[in-house]
Tab-separated table of C-alpha atoms in Angstrom:
chain	number	residue	atom	x	y	z
A	586	MET	CA	47.394	139.216	189.740
A	587	SER	CA	44.142	137.934	191.145
A	588	ALA	CA	41.397	136.144	189.333
A	589	ASP	CA	38.965	138.139	191.434
A	590	THR	CA	39.881	141.486	189.934
A	591	HIS	CA	39.635	140.665	186.242
A	592	SER	CA	37.151	138.438	184.466
A	593	LEU	CA	38.215	136.273	181.543
A	594	THR	CA	34.735	136.750	180.061
A	595	ALA	CA	35.189	140.528	180.198
A	596	ALA	CA	38.623	140.201	178.600
A	597	PHE	CA	37.057	138.353	175.634
A	598	LYS	CA	34.588	141.113	174.823
A	599	GLY	CA	35.236	143.560	172.012
A	600	GLN	CA	38.737	142.388	171.106
A	601	PRO	CA	39.983	143.269	167.600
A	602	ARG	CA	40.730	140.569	165.062
A	603	THR	CA	44.495	141.043	165.409
A	604	VAL	CA	44.285	139.920	169.048
A	605	TRP	CA	42.302	136.781	168.190
A	606	VAL	CA	44.670	135.898	165.353
A	607	THR	CA	47.717	136.168	167.606
A	608	ALA	CA	45.974	134.253	170.413
A	609	PHE	CA	45.049	131.473	167.972
A	610	ALA	CA	48.663	131.158	166.849
A	611	ALA	CA	49.754	131.151	170.511
A	612	VAL	CA	47.400	128.238	171.272
A	613	ILE	CA	48.963	126.218	168.448
A	614	ALA	CA	52.484	127.102	169.584
A	615	PHE	CA	51.743	125.967	173.138
A	616	MET	CA	50.115	122.797	171.802
A	617	GLY	CA	53.506	121.847	170.390
A	618	ILE	CA	54.845	121.528	173.956
A	619	GLY	CA	52.972	118.351	174.813
A	620	LEU	CA	52.551	117.079	171.281
A	621	VAL	CA	55.539	114.713	171.359
A	622	ASP	CA	54.940	113.182	174.797
A	623	PRO	CA	52.092	110.779	173.874
A	624	ILE	CA	53.890	109.520	170.751
A	625	LEU	CA	57.389	109.252	172.219
A	626	ASN	CA	57.128	105.504	172.778
A	627	THR	CA	55.599	104.997	169.316
A	628	ILE	CA	58.476	106.914	167.711
A	629	ARG	CA	60.965	104.722	169.576
A	630	VAL	CA	59.389	101.545	168.164
A	631	ALA	CA	58.758	102.881	164.647
A	632	LEU	CA	62.233	104.353	164.116
A	633	GLY	CA	64.195	101.955	166.327
A	634	ALA	CA	65.499	104.931	168.266
A	635	PRO	CA	67.678	104.435	171.362
A	636	GLU	CA	66.537	106.256	174.478
A	637	THR	CA	69.601	108.506	174.451
A	638	LYS	CA	68.500	109.929	171.095
A	639	LEU	CA	64.802	109.914	171.899
A	640	THR	CA	65.230	112.338	174.791
A	641	LEU	CA	67.248	114.633	172.525
A	642	LEU	CA	63.893	115.596	170.970
A	643	PHE	CA	63.466	117.665	174.133
A	644	GLY	CA	67.132	118.379	174.868
A	645	VAL	CA	67.882	120.140	171.580
A	646	TYR	CA	64.487	121.887	171.601
A	647	MET	CA	65.347	123.484	174.930
A	648	GLY	CA	69.040	123.898	174.141
A	649	VAL	CA	68.369	126.136	171.179
A	650	GLN	CA	66.177	128.296	173.400
A	651	VAL	CA	69.162	128.870	175.686
A	652	LEU	CA	70.853	130.627	172.781
A	653	ALA	CA	67.609	132.146	171.531
A	654	MET	CA	67.262	134.067	174.795
A	655	LEU	CA	70.267	136.106	173.668
A	656	VAL	CA	68.809	136.666	170.199
A	657	THR	CA	65.048	137.202	170.383
A	658	GLY	CA	65.108	140.640	172.041
A	659	TRP	CA	67.822	141.857	169.673
A	660	ALA	CA	65.945	140.436	166.643
A	661	ALA	CA	62.700	142.168	167.595
A	662	TYR	CA	64.622	145.463	167.902
A	663	ARG	CA	66.673	144.964	164.719
A	664	PHE	CA	64.002	143.580	162.369
A	665	GLY	CA	60.715	144.462	164.072
A	666	PRO	CA	58.322	142.345	166.156
A	667	LYS	CA	56.028	141.336	163.280
A	668	ARG	CA	58.913	140.092	161.138
A	669	THR	CA	60.349	138.237	164.141
A	670	LEU	CA	56.985	136.662	164.952
A	671	ALA	CA	56.346	135.665	161.332
A	672	THR	CA	59.816	134.126	161.030
A	673	GLY	CA	59.157	132.066	164.155
A	674	LEU	CA	55.849	130.808	162.783
A	675	ILE	CA	57.430	129.847	159.460
A	676	CYS	CA	60.162	127.904	161.295
A	677	ILE	CA	57.513	125.950	163.209
A	678	VAL	CA	55.490	125.216	160.053
A	679	VAL	CA	58.545	123.932	158.200
A	680	ALA	CA	59.877	121.886	161.124
A	681	ALA	CA	56.539	120.294	162.001
A	682	GLY	CA	55.617	119.623	158.365
A	683	VAL	CA	58.913	118.002	157.425
A	684	SER	CA	58.872	115.986	160.686
A	685	ALA	CA	55.837	114.133	159.340
A	686	PHE	CA	58.070	112.696	156.599
A	687	ALA	CA	61.199	111.999	158.684
A	688	SER	CA	62.751	108.588	158.090
A	689	ASN	CA	65.018	108.394	161.144
A	690	ILE	CA	65.453	109.850	164.612
A	691	ASP	CA	68.408	112.042	163.600
A	692	GLN	CA	66.219	113.946	161.163
A	693	LEU	CA	63.588	114.511	163.861
A	694	ILE	CA	66.249	115.809	166.250
A	695	ALA	CA	67.535	118.291	163.657
A	696	LEU	CA	64.002	119.483	162.924
A	697	ARG	CA	63.316	120.002	166.639
A	698	VAL	CA	66.211	122.492	166.648
A	699	ILE	CA	64.379	124.563	164.019
A	700	TRP	CA	61.103	124.111	165.893
A	701	GLY	CA	62.609	125.332	169.153
A	702	LEU	CA	64.078	128.416	167.495
A	703	GLY	CA	60.750	129.213	165.864
A	704	ASN	CA	58.866	128.812	169.118
A	705	ALA	CA	61.312	131.136	170.909
A	706	LEU	CA	60.997	133.837	168.237
A	707	PHE	CA	57.202	133.629	168.242
A	708	ILE	CA	56.582	133.546	172.006
A	709	ALA	CA	59.008	136.434	172.580
A	710	THR	CA	56.853	138.762	170.479
A	711	ALA	CA	53.293	137.353	170.645
A	712	LEU	CA	52.549	138.854	174.060
A	713	ALA	CA	53.707	142.299	172.888
A	714	PHE	CA	51.165	142.183	170.056
A	715	ILE	CA	48.329	141.092	172.336
A	716	VAL	CA	49.121	143.763	174.943
A	717	GLY	CA	49.524	146.443	172.286
A	718	GLN	CA	46.292	145.670	170.436
A	719	ALA	CA	43.928	144.386	173.159
A	720	THR	CA	41.136	146.474	174.635
A	721	GLY	CA	40.725	146.589	178.403
A	722	GLY	CA	44.344	147.276	179.349
A	723	GLN	CA	47.303	145.073	180.180
A	724	GLN	CA	45.475	142.884	182.708
A	725	GLY	CA	42.856	141.822	180.195
A	726	ALA	CA	45.508	141.120	177.571
A	727	ILE	CA	47.450	138.973	180.014
A	728	LEU	CA	44.316	136.980	180.815
A	729	LEU	CA	43.838	136.292	177.107
A	730	TYR	CA	47.428	135.114	176.807
A	731	GLU	CA	47.061	132.909	179.876
A	732	ALA	CA	43.906	131.397	178.347
A	733	ALA	CA	45.866	130.566	175.193
A	734	LEU	CA	48.561	128.966	177.352
A	735	GLY	CA	46.048	126.843	179.237
A	736	VAL	CA	44.217	125.648	176.125
A	737	GLY	CA	47.491	124.841	174.361
A	738	LEU	CA	48.998	122.904	177.282
A	739	ALA	CA	45.833	120.844	177.750
A	740	VAL	CA	44.867	120.233	174.101
A	741	GLY	CA	48.385	119.527	172.778
A	742	PRO	CA	48.750	116.113	174.451
A	743	LEU	CA	45.213	115.159	173.401
A	744	LEU	CA	45.932	116.071	169.775
A	745	GLY	CA	49.147	114.062	169.882
A	746	ALA	CA	47.302	111.134	171.473
A	747	VAL	CA	44.297	111.016	169.127
A	748	LEU	CA	46.273	111.474	165.915
A	749	GLY	CA	49.112	109.331	167.268
A	750	GLU	CA	46.772	106.334	167.519
A	751	TRP	CA	46.698	106.392	163.721
A	752	THR	CA	50.386	107.083	163.075
A	753	TRP	CA	53.113	109.018	164.882
A	754	ARG	CA	53.462	111.222	161.796
A	755	ALA	CA	49.912	112.591	161.985
A	756	PRO	CA	50.377	114.917	165.006
A	757	PHE	CA	53.270	116.659	163.250
A	758	ALA	CA	51.258	117.121	160.059
A	759	GLY	CA	48.221	118.386	161.975
A	760	THR	CA	50.291	120.921	163.889
A	761	ALA	CA	51.942	122.137	160.677
A	762	LEU	CA	48.569	122.730	159.015
A	763	LEU	CA	47.144	124.581	162.011
A	764	MET	CA	50.259	126.715	162.389
A	765	LEU	CA	50.292	127.447	158.649
A	766	ALA	CA	46.797	128.906	159.025
A	767	GLY	CA	48.039	130.985	161.971
A	768	ALA	CA	51.082	132.173	160.021
A	769	VAL	CA	48.982	133.281	157.038
A	770	LEU	CA	46.497	135.107	159.265
A	771	CYS	CA	49.256	136.843	161.244
A	772	THR	CA	51.063	137.915	158.071
A	773	LEU	CA	47.918	139.371	156.537
A	774	MET	CA	46.245	140.913	159.571
A	775	LEU	CA	48.896	142.115	162.022
A	776	PRO	CA	50.006	145.754	161.690
A	777	ALA	CA	53.299	146.483	159.984
A	778	ASP	CA	56.412	147.200	162.033
A	779	GLY	CA	57.188	150.812	162.778
A	780	PRO	CA	60.596	152.516	162.431
A	781	ARG	CA	63.453	150.989	164.416
A	782	ALA	CA	64.018	154.305	166.188
A	783	GLN	CA	60.713	153.796	168.028
A	784	ARG	CA	61.842	150.451	169.521
A	785	GLN	CA	63.878	149.967	172.717
A	786	PRO	CA	67.524	149.113	171.853
A	787	VAL	CA	68.629	145.637	173.003
A	788	LYS	CA	72.162	144.232	172.727
A	789	LEU	CA	73.007	140.541	172.434
A	790	LEU	CA	74.869	140.293	175.728
A	791	ASP	CA	72.506	142.396	177.865
A	792	PRO	CA	70.823	139.301	179.424
A	793	ILE	CA	74.233	137.910	180.475
A	794	LYS	CA	75.242	141.236	182.013
A	795	ALA	CA	72.033	141.230	184.082
A	796	LEU	CA	73.318	138.100	185.858
A	797	ARG	CA	76.065	140.156	187.518
A	798	ASN	CA	73.420	140.689	190.187
A	799	ARG	CA	74.360	137.983	192.735
A	800	THR	CA	70.809	137.431	194.038
A	801	LEU	CA	69.354	137.157	190.532
A	802	LEU	CA	72.166	134.768	189.582
A	803	ILE	CA	71.591	132.420	192.547
A	804	ASN	CA	67.816	132.466	192.024
A	805	SER	CA	68.371	131.657	188.353
A	806	ILE	CA	70.626	128.728	189.245
A	807	GLY	CA	67.969	127.448	191.647
A	808	SER	CA	65.360	127.709	188.901
A	809	ALA	CA	67.669	125.810	186.530
A	810	PHE	CA	67.703	122.848	188.928
A	811	TYR	CA	63.927	122.925	189.407
A	812	THR	CA	63.418	123.112	185.641
A	813	GLY	CA	65.743	120.129	185.318
A	814	ALA	CA	63.265	118.215	187.484
A	815	LEU	CA	60.355	119.484	185.362
A	816	PHE	CA	61.929	118.250	182.143
A	817	THR	CA	62.702	114.908	183.724
A	818	VAL	CA	58.931	114.473	183.868
A	819	ILE	CA	58.390	115.715	180.320
A	820	ALA	CA	61.240	113.768	178.681
A	821	TRP	CA	61.409	110.564	180.757
A	822	SER	CA	57.966	109.705	182.116
A	823	PRO	CA	56.505	108.750	178.674
A	824	ILE	CA	59.311	106.198	178.327
A	825	ALA	CA	58.983	105.017	181.938
A	826	MET	CA	55.210	104.494	181.545
A	827	GLY	CA	55.406	102.858	178.101
A	828	LEU	CA	51.745	103.596	177.367
A	829	ARG	CA	49.833	103.756	174.093
A	830	PRO	CA	49.494	107.311	172.746
A	831	ILE	CA	45.870	107.726	173.858
A	832	TYR	CA	46.618	106.808	177.471
A	833	ALA	CA	49.827	108.845	177.644
A	834	GLY	CA	47.888	111.748	176.152
A	835	MET	CA	45.293	111.564	178.919
A	836	VAL	CA	48.040	111.677	181.546
A	837	PHE	CA	49.666	114.751	180.009
A	838	PHE	CA	46.289	116.381	179.424
A	839	GLY	CA	45.769	116.258	183.196
A	840	TRP	CA	49.293	117.553	183.770
A	841	GLY	CA	48.881	120.464	181.351
A	842	LEU	CA	45.468	121.429	182.702
A	843	LEU	CA	46.654	121.498	186.335
A	844	THR	CA	49.840	123.363	185.361
A	845	ALA	CA	47.894	126.136	183.631
A	846	LEU	CA	45.171	126.473	186.269
A	847	SER	CA	47.485	126.453	189.273
A	848	GLY	CA	49.830	128.979	187.669
A	849	VAL	CA	47.051	131.456	186.969
A	850	PHE	CA	44.819	131.017	190.024
A	851	LEU	CA	46.653	129.161	192.801
A	852	GLY	CA	50.098	130.799	192.649
A	853	PRO	CA	48.981	134.363	193.464
A	854	ARG	CA	46.762	133.136	196.317
A	855	ILE	CA	49.611	131.163	197.889
A	856	ALA	CA	51.870	134.225	197.629
A	857	SER	CA	49.326	136.402	199.409
A	858	ALA	CA	48.971	133.793	202.167
A	859	ILE	CA	52.587	132.799	202.922
A	860	GLY	CA	54.710	135.018	200.669
A	861	ALA	CA	56.252	134.303	197.276
A	862	ARG	CA	59.444	132.735	198.624
A	863	GLY	CA	57.513	130.655	201.143
A	864	GLY	CA	55.219	129.513	198.334
A	865	VAL	CA	58.181	128.530	196.189
A	866	LEU	CA	59.737	126.504	199.024
A	867	ALA	CA	56.437	124.719	199.677
A	868	ALA	CA	55.860	124.018	195.978
A	869	ILE	CA	59.362	122.661	195.448
A	870	GLY	CA	58.841	120.393	198.463
A	871	ALA	CA	55.608	119.139	196.900
A	872	TYR	CA	57.355	118.610	193.563
A	873	LEU	CA	60.086	116.611	195.310
A	874	LEU	CA	57.404	114.315	196.754
A	875	THR	CA	55.889	113.698	193.312
A	876	MET	CA	59.342	112.751	192.008
A	877	VAL	CA	59.767	110.258	194.855
A	878	MET	CA	56.312	108.893	194.052
A	879	ALA	CA	57.266	108.439	190.386
A	880	ALA	CA	60.546	106.730	191.330
A	881	VAL	CA	58.708	104.309	193.644
A	882	GLY	CA	56.216	103.645	190.847
A	883	VAL	CA	59.032	102.679	188.474
A	884	PHE	CA	60.635	100.479	191.148
A	885	ASP	CA	57.329	98.672	191.833
A	886	GLY	CA	56.313	98.499	188.175
A	887	SER	CA	53.167	100.534	188.969
A	888	VAL	CA	52.394	102.513	185.825
A	889	TRP	CA	49.319	104.057	187.466
A	890	MET	CA	51.516	105.506	190.216
A	891	ILE	CA	53.903	107.072	187.702
A	892	GLY	CA	50.961	108.555	185.800
A	893	LEU	CA	49.386	109.916	188.969
A	894	ALA	CA	52.705	111.480	189.984
A	895	VAL	CA	52.951	113.179	186.577
A	896	VAL	CA	49.426	114.598	186.803
A	897	LEU	CA	49.862	115.796	190.390
A	898	SER	CA	53.223	117.401	189.561
A	899	GLY	CA	51.289	119.886	187.428
A	900	ILE	CA	50.014	121.647	190.574
A	901	PRO	CA	53.398	122.633	192.083
A	902	SER	CA	54.773	123.129	188.571
A	903	GLY	CA	52.174	125.782	187.744
A	904	VAL	CA	52.742	127.530	191.068
A	905	LEU	CA	56.502	127.518	190.513
A	906	ASN	CA	56.217	128.836	186.955
A	907	THR	CA	54.599	131.941	188.416
A	908	LEU	CA	56.177	132.397	191.850
A	909	PHE	CA	59.771	131.417	191.076
A	910	THR	CA	59.746	133.990	188.295
A	911	GLY	CA	58.349	136.650	190.617
A	912	VAL	CA	60.983	135.929	193.270
A	913	ALA	CA	63.801	136.100	190.721
A	914	MET	CA	62.528	139.264	189.045
A	915	SER	CA	62.202	141.052	192.396
A	916	ALA	CA	65.971	140.596	192.797
A	917	ALA	CA	66.844	142.410	189.557
A	918	ASP	CA	68.432	145.855	189.613
A	919	ALA	CA	66.024	148.751	189.111
A	920	SER	CA	68.307	150.017	186.339
A	921	THR	CA	67.917	146.766	184.367
A	922	PRO	CA	64.805	146.530	182.125
A	923	ARG	CA	62.502	143.728	183.251
A	924	SER	CA	62.611	142.078	179.823
A	925	VAL	CA	66.429	141.937	179.915
A	926	ALA	CA	66.502	140.532	183.473
A	927	SER	CA	63.916	137.882	182.586
A	928	ALA	CA	65.954	136.922	179.512
A	929	GLY	CA	69.055	136.376	181.660
A	930	TYR	CA	66.974	134.396	184.170
A	931	SER	CA	65.466	132.256	181.392
A	932	PHE	CA	68.911	131.737	179.841
A	933	LEU	CA	70.075	129.793	182.909
A	934	ARG	CA	66.711	128.140	183.522
A	935	TRP	CA	66.544	126.675	180.016
A	936	MET	CA	70.125	125.493	180.352
A	937	GLY	CA	68.941	123.329	183.254
A	938	ALA	CA	66.077	122.009	181.142
A	939	ALA	CA	68.310	121.104	178.206
A	940	ALA	CA	70.926	119.391	180.388
A	941	SER	CA	68.290	117.368	182.221
A	942	ALA	CA	66.486	116.229	179.071
A	943	ILE	CA	69.772	115.045	177.572
A	944	MET	CA	70.975	113.292	180.747
A	945	VAL	CA	67.862	111.311	181.746
A	946	ALA	CA	68.488	108.395	179.388
A	947	TYR	CA	72.123	108.135	180.470
A	948	LEU	CA	71.144	108.194	184.150
A	949	ALA	CA	68.664	105.394	183.503
A	950	GLY	CA	71.314	103.367	181.676
A	951	TRP	CA	73.832	103.803	184.472
A	952	PHE	CA	71.635	103.481	187.567
A	953	GLY	CA	68.286	102.001	186.481
A	954	MET	CA	64.950	103.223	185.114
A	955	ALA	CA	63.966	104.949	188.367
A	956	ALA	CA	67.213	106.941	188.602
A	957	PRO	CA	66.068	110.024	186.620
A	958	PHE	CA	63.259	110.611	189.112
A	959	TRP	CA	65.584	110.190	192.121
A	960	PHE	CA	67.972	112.696	190.554
A	961	ALA	CA	65.014	115.035	189.922
A	962	ALA	CA	64.220	114.873	193.646
A	963	GLY	CA	67.855	115.830	194.292
A	964	TYR	CA	67.557	118.758	191.865
A	965	CYS	CA	64.616	120.037	193.931
A	966	ALA	CA	66.741	119.882	197.086
A	967	VAL	CA	69.465	121.947	195.398
A	968	ALA	CA	66.855	124.472	194.225
A	969	VAL	CA	65.627	124.865	197.810
A	970	GLY	CA	69.197	125.457	199.003
A	971	ALA	CA	69.797	128.106	196.335
A	972	LEU	CA	66.584	129.914	197.221
A	973	VAL	CA	67.449	129.944	200.923
A	974	ILE	CA	70.925	131.378	200.168
A	975	ALA	CA	69.576	133.997	197.766
A	976	GLY	CA	66.793	135.104	200.094
A	977	SER	CA	68.737	135.389	203.350
A	978	GLY	CA	67.577	138.528	205.134
A	979	ALA	CA	65.385	139.716	202.246
A	980	PRO	CA	61.675	140.490	202.758
A	981	ASP	CA	59.227	137.947	201.355
A	982	GLU	CA	57.090	139.571	198.652
A	983	ARG	CA	53.345	138.887	198.804
A	984	GLU	CA	52.383	140.555	195.519
A	985	VAL	CA	52.923	138.740	192.229
A	986	ALA	CA	53.636	140.782	189.102
A	987	PRO	CA	50.775	140.367	186.580
A	988	ASP	CA	53.064	138.983	183.873
A	989	ALA	CA	55.060	136.602	186.095
A	990	VAL	CA	53.055	133.615	184.892
A	991	LEU	CA	53.880	134.582	181.299
A	992	VAL	CA	57.629	134.781	181.863
A	993	GLY	CA	57.324	131.437	183.645
A	994	ALA	CA	55.463	130.007	180.670
A	995	GLU	CA	58.309	130.921	178.327
A	996	GLU	CA	60.280	127.888	179.525
A	997	TYR	CA	58.048	125.762	177.334
């Protein structure tokens, strides 16, 4: 997709209320991604949480989405997309609201499991509502969804930072209230689900069966290692920097903004210039350099260098969210529905995220505070190797599917 062919301003015009309601809820859901980062250090001090449990706030959040990839498509078919979406929103409201009253880190970890499940159920069906109800066709609907992603990624860390300066509980309460408003609006204003016979049948194990395709499997493994590097940044850099919420929030605001903008605008342009696979290789190389920069910053005690590495990592991260997805999806069998292939791809990718978020604190304990970033650089090298193996002899695509950035965004 090219930003030149469709205007975001044009996509905003004449949209029905159901589209705006769903987009509003999507913004709040994406805000939850960066909400915890600015207050991670504050939670550690307030609850006396060890680092191995602190990073579980991300590990379990992503781990439940590994399993949710096998459930969300089946749930939307079995119960209907509106019921699935509403259930996801309710899970987020409950988890975020109760988190504001948590008395220990174990309670927060358990609530993040519910939060992750709710986010998976909501995101899996929100795009379908926007595409189905939006005026101006699929391209305009996708632009609206991308706008919601960008606003959520950028504003989430700022909300966590501003409210976190008061107390670490406030960002959770604020998110719960905003999402409650979204849940009520979606319940009242979205159209009712139609008969199940009108929906495409999806079985629980269909995403796993899609991975029988060797090229898709190897690409998915490569993406799992890259995503492991991504969640090293998300789960470990707040601890490595040790900043007050407002300063950590500014760092992750820059990261989220660059991630969203580069995914929407830069990724497709790079693909048209050097091909999707070439773009992925270049972006992973750039990401590896930012990980080395962060590791050197930890070694030298230069917090500014770690923060700069985090912000700059948003550029290759956004490109990879779009292009890596496009490369993987182009390897899927024509007989396999795109949604099923992307679910299998995301199943492995999120597994890499969950494993990385859990392991970072242990790596730091065993090898030093800089070790997670050095390992993240190694993950990038493995991802490059997997991509080279998977793409041997295959043509390099120069067109990016319009919804590739959205499938890439699902990892959050």
